[in-house]
Amino acid sequence: MKLEPQIIYKDPDFLILNKPAGMLTHGIRNPHFAQPSPRLRPASKASRVRREVGIRNDELTVADWLLKNFPEVKNVGDDPKERPGIVHRLDRDTSGVLAVARNQKAFDYLKNLFQTHQVKKTYLALVCGWLKEKEGIIEKPIGILSGSVKRSVHLKAARMIKEAKTKYKVKQELMLQGKFSLVEVEPTTGRTHQIGVHLNSIGHPIVGDKLYGRKNPLNLSRQFLHADSIEFTLPSGSQLKIGVDLPEELSTALH
């Protein structure tokens, strides 16, 4: 089945999309990733990174879909050739709300809101175990592990270290095939893989997370992480809050 985002909000400045799991927000233009050289040995660093990212050269990304359906975004953004109109991103296996700017003025406006922490993004995650602290803040710097796309809070083995902060609140404790918790998560910084890294760092990895999870006890085909809602002030001064329900494969897993 062809993966495509759904439009859940549209005005002259912004689109809010519901991105399905399994779809990349945009491609990766590093030539070692997009078109690996035949001279690279299978065990090379670039090959390992490519396998971890799981790039397929022929797949449709959100960026491709935008250019086809909203061609006005062609020259919008800091890097419109790679990320036309896209101010933030969701990982491939994360579903849910994604905001897009339709013109450069709207892009600059929304980018500033993100940089000044005036955008509230809320996620739902199913994690292994019951959390001792039912509400809290995880504030741990995150860096990239050498030779990998993986991130870590163990900084001695990492580079490009950046501050990261994630709020969480347990919404429901479940007994499925063991103990699980449905957690509402609000990252106040926007680091790559931040939610997965932070939840794993406190001993409660996201179910189905192939990079940071320990196992997939519910046999999900994806990680249980969903961008539930986004909230920010429009240039007109009115407040916009948009949310989307859990996709069927996740809501079914809860029962």
PDB file of C-alpha atoms in Angstrom:
ATOM      1  CA  MET A   1       0.000   0.000   0.000  1.00  0.00           C
ATOM      2  CA  LYS A   2       1.291   3.453  -0.947  1.00  0.00           C
ATOM      3  CA  LEU A   3       2.071   5.589   2.080  1.00  0.00           C
ATOM      4  CA  GLU A   4       0.834   9.184   1.971  1.00  0.00           C
ATOM      5  CA  PRO A   5       0.255  11.835   4.646  1.00  0.00           C
ATOM      6  CA  GLN A   6      -3.247  13.141   5.358  1.00  0.00           C
ATOM      7  CA  ILE A   7      -4.027  16.853   5.470  1.00  0.00           C
ATOM      8  CA  ILE A   8      -5.672  17.710   8.797  1.00  0.00           C
ATOM      9  CA  TYR A   9      -5.317  21.510   8.637  1.00  0.00           C
ATOM     10  CA  LYS A  10      -4.675  23.951   5.808  1.00  0.00           C
ATOM     11  CA  ASP A  11      -4.505  27.743   5.526  1.00  0.00           C
ATOM     12  CA  PRO A  12      -2.525  30.064   3.196  1.00  0.00           C
ATOM     13  CA  ASP A  13       0.554  29.839   5.454  1.00  0.00           C
ATOM     14  CA  PHE A  14       0.600  26.369   7.012  1.00  0.00           C
ATOM     15  CA  LEU A  15      -0.258  22.735   6.515  1.00  0.00           C
ATOM     16  CA  ILE A  16      -0.621  20.269   9.354  1.00  0.00           C
ATOM     17  CA  LEU A  17      -0.195  16.698   8.161  1.00  0.00           C
ATOM     18  CA  ASN A  18      -0.789  13.315   9.729  1.00  0.00           C
ATOM     19  CA  LYS A  19       2.307  11.362   8.729  1.00  0.00           C
ATOM     20  CA  PRO A  20       1.977   7.583   8.629  1.00  0.00           C
ATOM     21  CA  ALA A  21       4.572   5.329  10.228  1.00  0.00           C
ATOM     22  CA  GLY A  22       6.990   3.893   7.683  1.00  0.00           C
ATOM     23  CA  MET A  23       7.357   7.146   5.728  1.00  0.00           C
ATOM     24  CA  LEU A  24      10.474   9.306   5.815  1.00  0.00           C
ATOM     25  CA  THR A  25       9.958  13.020   6.342  1.00  0.00           C
ATOM     26  CA  HIS A  26      12.696  13.760   3.823  1.00  0.00           C
ATOM     27  CA  GLY A  27      15.576  11.985   2.128  1.00  0.00           C
ATOM     28  CA  ILE A  28      19.227  12.013   3.073  1.00  0.00           C
ATOM     29  CA  ARG A  29      21.402  13.640   0.445  1.00  0.00           C
ATOM     30  CA  ASN A  30      24.806  12.523   1.713  1.00  0.00           C
ATOM     31  CA  PRO A  31      26.088  10.633  -1.369  1.00  0.00           C
ATOM     32  CA  HIS A  32      27.471   7.812   0.784  1.00  0.00           C
ATOM     33  CA  PHE A  33      23.930   7.205   2.006  1.00  0.00           C
ATOM     34  CA  ALA A  34      21.829   7.845  -1.101  1.00  0.00           C
ATOM     35  CA  GLN A  35      24.048   6.082  -3.616  1.00  0.00           C
ATOM     36  CA  PRO A  36      26.680   3.955  -1.868  1.00  0.00           C
ATOM     37  CA  SER A  37      29.779   3.344  -3.921  1.00  0.00           C
ATOM     38  CA  PRO A  38      30.352  -0.257  -5.095  1.00  0.00           C
ATOM     39  CA  ARG A  39      33.915   0.161  -3.848  1.00  0.00           C
ATOM     40  CA  LEU A  40      32.677   0.387  -0.273  1.00  0.00           C
ATOM     41  CA  ARG A  41      33.070  -2.877   1.545  1.00  0.00           C
ATOM     42  CA  PRO A  42      29.949  -4.230   3.308  1.00  0.00           C
ATOM     43  CA  ALA A  43      31.607  -3.765   6.668  1.00  0.00           C
ATOM     44  CA  SER A  44      32.483  -0.098   6.071  1.00  0.00           C
ATOM     45  CA  LYS A  45      31.218   2.612   8.390  1.00  0.00           C
ATOM     46  CA  ALA A  46      29.000   4.164   5.678  1.00  0.00           C
ATOM     47  CA  SER A  47      27.419   0.800   4.928  1.00  0.00           C
ATOM     48  CA  ARG A  48      26.665   0.170   8.589  1.00  0.00           C
ATOM     49  CA  VAL A  49      25.054   3.592   8.945  1.00  0.00           C
ATOM     50  CA  ARG A  50      23.019   3.042   5.792  1.00  0.00           C
ATOM     51  CA  ARG A  51      21.679  -0.270   7.118  1.00  0.00           C
ATOM     52  CA  GLU A  52      20.748   1.350  10.454  1.00  0.00           C
ATOM     53  CA  VAL A  53      18.850   4.184   8.743  1.00  0.00           C
ATOM     54  CA  GLY A  54      17.173   1.734   6.359  1.00  0.00           C
ATOM     55  CA  ILE A  55      17.126   3.995   3.297  1.00  0.00           C
ATOM     56  CA  ARG A  56      15.337   2.863   0.146  1.00  0.00           C
ATOM     57  CA  ASN A  57      16.219   4.946  -2.911  1.00  0.00           C
ATOM     58  CA  ASP A  58      12.826   4.609  -4.635  1.00  0.00           C
ATOM     59  CA  GLU A  59      10.537   5.490  -1.729  1.00  0.00           C
ATOM     60  CA  LEU A  60       8.202   8.485  -1.550  1.00  0.00           C
ATOM     61  CA  THR A  61       9.025  10.913   1.268  1.00  0.00           C
ATOM     62  CA  VAL A  62       6.855  13.634   2.752  1.00  0.00           C
ATOM     63  CA  ALA A  63       9.082  16.141   0.923  1.00  0.00           C
ATOM     64  CA  ASP A  64       8.348  14.407  -2.405  1.00  0.00           C
ATOM     65  CA  TRP A  65       4.620  14.410  -1.665  1.00  0.00           C
ATOM     66  CA  LEU A  66       4.704  18.111  -0.801  1.00  0.00           C
ATOM     67  CA  LEU A  67       6.433  19.068  -4.048  1.00  0.00           C
ATOM     68  CA  LYS A  68       3.822  17.145  -6.031  1.00  0.00           C
ATOM     69  CA  ASN A  69       0.747  18.445  -4.203  1.00  0.00           C
ATOM     70  CA  PHE A  70       1.894  21.886  -3.005  1.00  0.00           C
ATOM     71  CA  PRO A  71       4.537  23.045  -5.526  1.00  0.00           C
ATOM     72  CA  GLU A  72       4.671  26.502  -3.898  1.00  0.00           C
ATOM     73  CA  VAL A  73       6.955  25.008  -1.205  1.00  0.00           C
ATOM     74  CA  LYS A  74       9.688  24.337  -3.786  1.00  0.00           C
ATOM     75  CA  ASN A  75      11.799  27.295  -2.660  1.00  0.00           C
ATOM     76  CA  VAL A  76      10.685  27.487   0.979  1.00  0.00           C
ATOM     77  CA  GLY A  77      13.033  26.783   3.873  1.00  0.00           C
ATOM     78  CA  ASP A  78      16.700  26.746   4.837  1.00  0.00           C
ATOM     79  CA  ASP A  79      17.391  23.776   2.546  1.00  0.00           C
ATOM     80  CA  PRO A  80      14.440  23.577   0.123  1.00  0.00           C
ATOM     81  CA  LYS A  81      16.104  21.020  -2.157  1.00  0.00           C
ATOM     82  CA  GLU A  82      16.075  18.518   0.705  1.00  0.00           C
ATOM     83  CA  ARG A  83      13.380  19.801   3.096  1.00  0.00           C
ATOM     84  CA  PRO A  84      10.941  22.071   1.222  1.00  0.00           C
ATOM     85  CA  GLY A  85       8.735  23.853   3.751  1.00  0.00           C
ATOM     86  CA  ILE A  86       9.649  21.408   6.517  1.00  0.00           C
ATOM     87  CA  VAL A  87      10.493  23.086   9.820  1.00  0.00           C
ATOM     88  CA  HIS A  88      10.691  19.941  11.991  1.00  0.00           C
ATOM     89  CA  ARG A  89      10.647  16.210  11.314  1.00  0.00           C
ATOM     90  CA  LEU A  90       9.352  12.875  12.549  1.00  0.00           C
ATOM     91  CA  ASP A  91      11.350   9.661  12.425  1.00  0.00           C
ATOM     92  CA  ARG A  92      10.302   7.053   9.875  1.00  0.00           C
ATOM     93  CA  ASP A  93       8.519   4.827  12.396  1.00  0.00           C
ATOM     94  CA  THR A  94       6.810   7.707  14.208  1.00  0.00           C
ATOM     95  CA  SER A  95       3.297   8.651  13.114  1.00  0.00           C
ATOM     96  CA  GLY A  96       1.314  11.807  13.760  1.00  0.00           C
ATOM     97  CA  VAL A  97       1.258  15.577  13.366  1.00  0.00           C
ATOM     98  CA  LEU A  98       3.807  17.381  11.206  1.00  0.00           C
ATOM     99  CA  ALA A  99       3.721  21.130  10.492  1.00  0.00           C
ATOM    100  CA  VAL A 100       4.762  22.531   7.110  1.00  0.00           C
ATOM    101  CA  ALA A 101       5.191  26.164   6.011  1.00  0.00           C
ATOM    102  CA  ARG A 102       3.812  27.112   2.597  1.00  0.00           C
ATOM    103  CA  ASN A 103       5.856  30.307   2.140  1.00  0.00           C
ATOM    104  CA  GLN A 104       9.167  31.694   3.397  1.00  0.00           C
ATOM    105  CA  LYS A 105       7.597  34.229   5.756  1.00  0.00           C
ATOM    106  CA  ALA A 106       5.593  31.475   7.462  1.00  0.00           C
ATOM    107  CA  PHE A 107       8.699  29.250   7.582  1.00  0.00           C
ATOM    108  CA  ASP A 108      10.766  31.935   9.320  1.00  0.00           C
ATOM    109  CA  TYR A 109       7.914  32.599  11.738  1.00  0.00           C
ATOM    110  CA  LEU A 110       7.465  28.948  12.702  1.00  0.00           C
ATOM    111  CA  LYS A 111      11.212  28.321  12.873  1.00  0.00           C
ATOM    112  CA  ASN A 112      11.510  31.162  15.375  1.00  0.00           C
ATOM    113  CA  LEU A 113       8.688  29.659  17.468  1.00  0.00           C
ATOM    114  CA  PHE A 114      10.555  26.345  17.604  1.00  0.00           C
ATOM    115  CA  GLN A 115      13.857  28.013  18.461  1.00  0.00           C
ATOM    116  CA  THR A 116      12.265  30.004  21.298  1.00  0.00           C
ATOM    117  CA  HIS A 117      10.337  26.956  22.600  1.00  0.00           C
ATOM    118  CA  GLN A 118       6.910  28.405  21.785  1.00  0.00           C
ATOM    119  CA  VAL A 119       5.677  25.254  20.020  1.00  0.00           C
ATOM    120  CA  LYS A 120       4.174  22.549  22.211  1.00  0.00           C
ATOM    121  CA  LYS A 121       4.482  19.056  20.749  1.00  0.00           C
ATOM    122  CA  THR A 122       2.932  16.162  22.627  1.00  0.00           C
ATOM    123  CA  TYR A 123       3.637  12.499  21.923  1.00  0.00           C
ATOM    124  CA  LEU A 124       2.188   9.226  23.164  1.00  0.00           C
ATOM    125  CA  ALA A 125       4.590   6.369  23.814  1.00  0.00           C
ATOM    126  CA  LEU A 126       4.075   2.866  25.153  1.00  0.00           C
ATOM    127  CA  VAL A 127       7.060   1.864  27.245  1.00  0.00           C
ATOM    128  CA  CYS A 128       8.130  -1.304  29.005  1.00  0.00           C
ATOM    129  CA  GLY A 129       7.475  -1.465  32.741  1.00  0.00           C
ATOM    130  CA  TRP A 130       5.745   0.768  35.291  1.00  0.00           C
ATOM    131  CA  LEU A 131       7.549   3.992  36.126  1.00  0.00           C
ATOM    132  CA  LYS A 132       8.358   4.692  39.761  1.00  0.00           C
ATOM    133  CA  GLU A 133       7.971   8.436  39.200  1.00  0.00           C
ATOM    134  CA  LYS A 134       4.632   8.974  37.420  1.00  0.00           C
ATOM    135  CA  GLU A 135       5.572  12.450  36.230  1.00  0.00           C
ATOM    136  CA  GLY A 136       8.907  14.113  35.743  1.00  0.00           C
ATOM    137  CA  ILE A 137      11.570  15.702  33.558  1.00  0.00           C
ATOM    138  CA  ILE A 138      14.490  13.913  31.930  1.00  0.00           C
ATOM    139  CA  GLU A 139      17.289  16.422  31.418  1.00  0.00           C
ATOM    140  CA  LYS A 140      20.326  14.676  29.987  1.00  0.00           C
ATOM    141  CA  PRO A 141      22.634  15.858  27.172  1.00  0.00           C
ATOM    142  CA  ILE A 142      22.639  13.651  24.061  1.00  0.00           C
ATOM    143  CA  GLY A 143      25.512  12.924  21.685  1.00  0.00           C
ATOM    144  CA  ILE A 144      26.105  10.793  18.586  1.00  0.00           C
ATOM    145  CA  LEU A 145      27.986   7.523  19.007  1.00  0.00           C
ATOM    146  CA  SER A 146      30.998   7.281  16.704  1.00  0.00           C
ATOM    147  CA  GLY A 147      30.421   5.196  13.567  1.00  0.00           C
ATOM    148  CA  SER A 148      26.667   5.034  14.092  1.00  0.00           C
ATOM    149  CA  VAL A 149      23.416   6.975  13.723  1.00  0.00           C
ATOM    150  CA  LYS A 150      22.586   6.073  17.326  1.00  0.00           C
ATOM    151  CA  ARG A 151      22.472   8.701  20.045  1.00  0.00           C
ATOM    152  CA  SER A 152      23.406   8.258  23.690  1.00  0.00           C
ATOM    153  CA  VAL A 153      23.414   9.973  27.073  1.00  0.00           C
ATOM    154  CA  HIS A 154      26.758   8.245  27.793  1.00  0.00           C
ATOM    155  CA  LEU A 155      28.890  11.160  26.748  1.00  0.00           C
ATOM    156  CA  LYS A 156      32.378   9.618  26.978  1.00  0.00           C
ATOM    157  CA  ALA A 157      31.612   7.588  23.839  1.00  0.00           C
ATOM    158  CA  ALA A 158      29.742  10.368  22.034  1.00  0.00           C
ATOM    159  CA  ARG A 159      30.408  13.477  19.967  1.00  0.00           C
ATOM    160  CA  MET A 160      28.357  16.553  18.950  1.00  0.00           C
ATOM    161  CA  ILE A 161      26.826  16.669  22.422  1.00  0.00           C
ATOM    162  CA  LYS A 162      23.754  18.883  22.899  1.00  0.00           C
ATOM    163  CA  GLU A 163      21.494  19.673  25.831  1.00  0.00           C
ATOM    164  CA  ALA A 164      18.163  17.825  25.793  1.00  0.00           C
ATOM    165  CA  LYS A 165      15.066  18.027  27.965  1.00  0.00           C
ATOM    166  CA  THR A 166      11.940  15.838  27.941  1.00  0.00           C
ATOM    167  CA  LYS A 167       8.830  16.102  30.132  1.00  0.00           C
ATOM    168  CA  TYR A 168       6.743  12.981  30.701  1.00  0.00           C
ATOM    169  CA  LYS A 169       3.553  11.945  32.470  1.00  0.00           C
ATOM    170  CA  VAL A 170       2.129   8.444  32.876  1.00  0.00           C
ATOM    171  CA  LYS A 171      -1.410   8.303  31.480  1.00  0.00           C
ATOM    172  CA  GLN A 172      -2.153   4.624  32.054  1.00  0.00           C
ATOM    173  CA  GLU A 173      -0.524   1.515  33.501  1.00  0.00           C
ATOM    174  CA  LEU A 174      -1.318  -1.663  31.600  1.00  0.00           C
ATOM    175  CA  MET A 175      -0.977  -5.411  32.051  1.00  0.00           C
ATOM    176  CA  LEU A 176      -0.671  -6.854  28.554  1.00  0.00           C
ATOM    177  CA  GLN A 177       2.057  -9.463  28.198  1.00  0.00           C
ATOM    178  CA  GLY A 178       3.721  -7.980  31.248  1.00  0.00           C
ATOM    179  CA  LYS A 179       3.806  -4.449  32.642  1.00  0.00           C
ATOM    180  CA  PHE A 180       3.578  -1.483  30.265  1.00  0.00           C
ATOM    181  CA  SER A 181       2.925   2.232  30.627  1.00  0.00           C
ATOM    182  CA  LEU A 182       1.242   4.621  28.209  1.00  0.00           C
ATOM    183  CA  VAL A 183       3.175   7.850  28.622  1.00  0.00           C
ATOM    184  CA  GLU A 184       2.490  11.374  27.412  1.00  0.00           C
ATOM    185  CA  VAL A 185       5.791  12.955  26.390  1.00  0.00           C
ATOM    186  CA  GLU A 186       6.678  16.562  25.644  1.00  0.00           C
ATOM    187  CA  PRO A 187      10.198  17.212  24.325  1.00  0.00           C
ATOM    188  CA  THR A 188      11.150  20.818  25.001  1.00  0.00           C
ATOM    189  CA  THR A 189      14.237  20.472  22.822  1.00  0.00           C
ATOM    190  CA  GLY A 190      14.258  18.841  19.407  1.00  0.00           C
ATOM    191  CA  ARG A 191      17.189  16.422  19.291  1.00  0.00           C
ATOM    192  CA  THR A 192      17.178  13.482  16.901  1.00  0.00           C
ATOM    193  CA  HIS A 193      15.833  10.309  18.602  1.00  0.00           C
ATOM    194  CA  GLN A 194      15.454  12.342  21.808  1.00  0.00           C
ATOM    195  CA  ILE A 195      12.347  10.613  23.172  1.00  0.00           C
ATOM    196  CA  GLY A 196      13.654   7.096  22.551  1.00  0.00           C
ATOM    197  CA  VAL A 197      17.076   7.881  24.016  1.00  0.00           C
ATOM    198  CA  HIS A 198      15.687   9.601  27.118  1.00  0.00           C
ATOM    199  CA  LEU A 199      13.043   6.986  27.925  1.00  0.00           C
ATOM    200  CA  ASN A 200      15.579   4.197  27.469  1.00  0.00           C
ATOM    201  CA  SER A 201      18.016   6.065  29.731  1.00  0.00           C
ATOM    202  CA  ILE A 202      15.583   5.736  32.672  1.00  0.00           C
ATOM    203  CA  GLY A 203      15.057   2.024  32.026  1.00  0.00           C
ATOM    204  CA  HIS A 204      11.758   2.238  30.124  1.00  0.00           C
ATOM    205  CA  PRO A 205      12.399   1.853  26.375  1.00  0.00           C
ATOM    206  CA  ILE A 206       9.659   2.413  23.815  1.00  0.00           C
ATOM    207  CA  VAL A 207       7.983  -0.810  22.703  1.00  0.00           C
ATOM    208  CA  GLY A 208       9.128  -1.679  19.172  1.00  0.00           C
ATOM    209  CA  ASP A 209      12.029   0.796  19.115  1.00  0.00           C
ATOM    210  CA  LYS A 210      14.604  -0.974  16.937  1.00  0.00           C
ATOM    211  CA  LEU A 211      17.469   1.362  17.862  1.00  0.00           C
ATOM    212  CA  TYR A 212      17.043   1.782  21.615  1.00  0.00           C
ATOM    213  CA  GLY A 213      14.503  -0.837  22.690  1.00  0.00           C
ATOM    214  CA  ARG A 214      15.615  -4.127  24.204  1.00  0.00           C
ATOM    215  CA  LYS A 215      12.842  -6.285  22.746  1.00  0.00           C
ATOM    216  CA  ASN A 216       9.451  -6.102  21.049  1.00  0.00           C
ATOM    217  CA  PRO A 217       7.179  -8.077  23.405  1.00  0.00           C
ATOM    218  CA  LEU A 218       3.967  -7.107  21.558  1.00  0.00           C
ATOM    219  CA  ASN A 219       5.370  -7.969  18.101  1.00  0.00           C
ATOM    220  CA  LEU A 220       4.599  -4.526  16.691  1.00  0.00           C
ATOM    221  CA  SER A 221       5.802  -3.824  13.162  1.00  0.00           C
ATOM    222  CA  ARG A 222       6.868  -0.327  14.288  1.00  0.00           C
ATOM    223  CA  GLN A 223       7.729   1.574  17.438  1.00  0.00           C
ATOM    224  CA  PHE A 224       4.852   2.725  19.643  1.00  0.00           C
ATOM    225  CA  LEU A 225       5.524   6.449  19.329  1.00  0.00           C
ATOM    226  CA  HIS A 226       2.885   8.829  17.987  1.00  0.00           C
ATOM    227  CA  ALA A 227       2.987  12.626  17.621  1.00  0.00           C
ATOM    228  CA  ASP A 228      -0.363  13.247  19.252  1.00  0.00           C
ATOM    229  CA  SER A 229      -0.728  17.029  18.944  1.00  0.00           C
ATOM    230  CA  ILE A 230       0.969  20.310  18.115  1.00  0.00           C
ATOM    231  CA  GLU A 231       0.079  23.737  19.479  1.00  0.00           C
ATOM    232  CA  PHE A 232       1.348  27.200  18.558  1.00  0.00           C
ATOM    233  CA  THR A 233       0.184  30.792  17.980  1.00  0.00           C
ATOM    234  CA  LEU A 234      -0.638  31.736  14.391  1.00  0.00           C
ATOM    235  CA  PRO A 235       0.651  35.056  12.967  1.00  0.00           C
ATOM    236  CA  SER A 236      -2.916  36.377  13.383  1.00  0.00           C
ATOM    237  CA  GLY A 237      -2.594  35.894  17.154  1.00  0.00           C
ATOM    238  CA  SER A 238      -5.069  33.019  17.392  1.00  0.00           C
ATOM    239  CA  GLN A 239      -4.015  29.770  19.017  1.00  0.00           C
ATOM    240  CA  LEU A 240      -3.891  26.614  16.906  1.00  0.00           C
ATOM    241  CA  LYS A 241      -3.976  23.177  18.504  1.00  0.00           C
ATOM    242  CA  ILE A 242      -4.300  20.132  16.260  1.00  0.00           C
ATOM    243  CA  GLY A 243      -4.332  16.499  17.354  1.00  0.00           C
ATOM    244  CA  VAL A 244      -4.767  13.124  15.683  1.00  0.00           C
ATOM    245  CA  ASP A 245      -5.940   9.806  17.109  1.00  0.00           C
ATOM    246  CA  LEU A 246      -3.655   6.826  17.533  1.00  0.00           C
ATOM    247  CA  PRO A 247      -3.470   4.774  14.322  1.00  0.00           C
ATOM    248  CA  GLU A 248      -5.296   1.467  14.406  1.00  0.00           C
ATOM    249  CA  GLU A 249      -2.219  -0.713  14.839  1.00  0.00           C
ATOM    250  CA  LEU A 250      -1.317   1.156  18.037  1.00  0.00           C
ATOM    251  CA  SER A 251      -4.786   1.444  19.545  1.00  0.00           C
ATOM    252  CA  THR A 252      -5.316  -2.271  18.883  1.00  0.00           C
ATOM    253  CA  ALA A 253      -2.066  -3.111  20.689  1.00  0.00           C
ATOM    254  CA  LEU A 254      -3.385  -1.457  23.865  1.00  0.00           C
ATOM    255  CA  HIS A 255      -6.177  -4.019  24.069  1.00  0.00           C
TER     256      HIS A 255
END
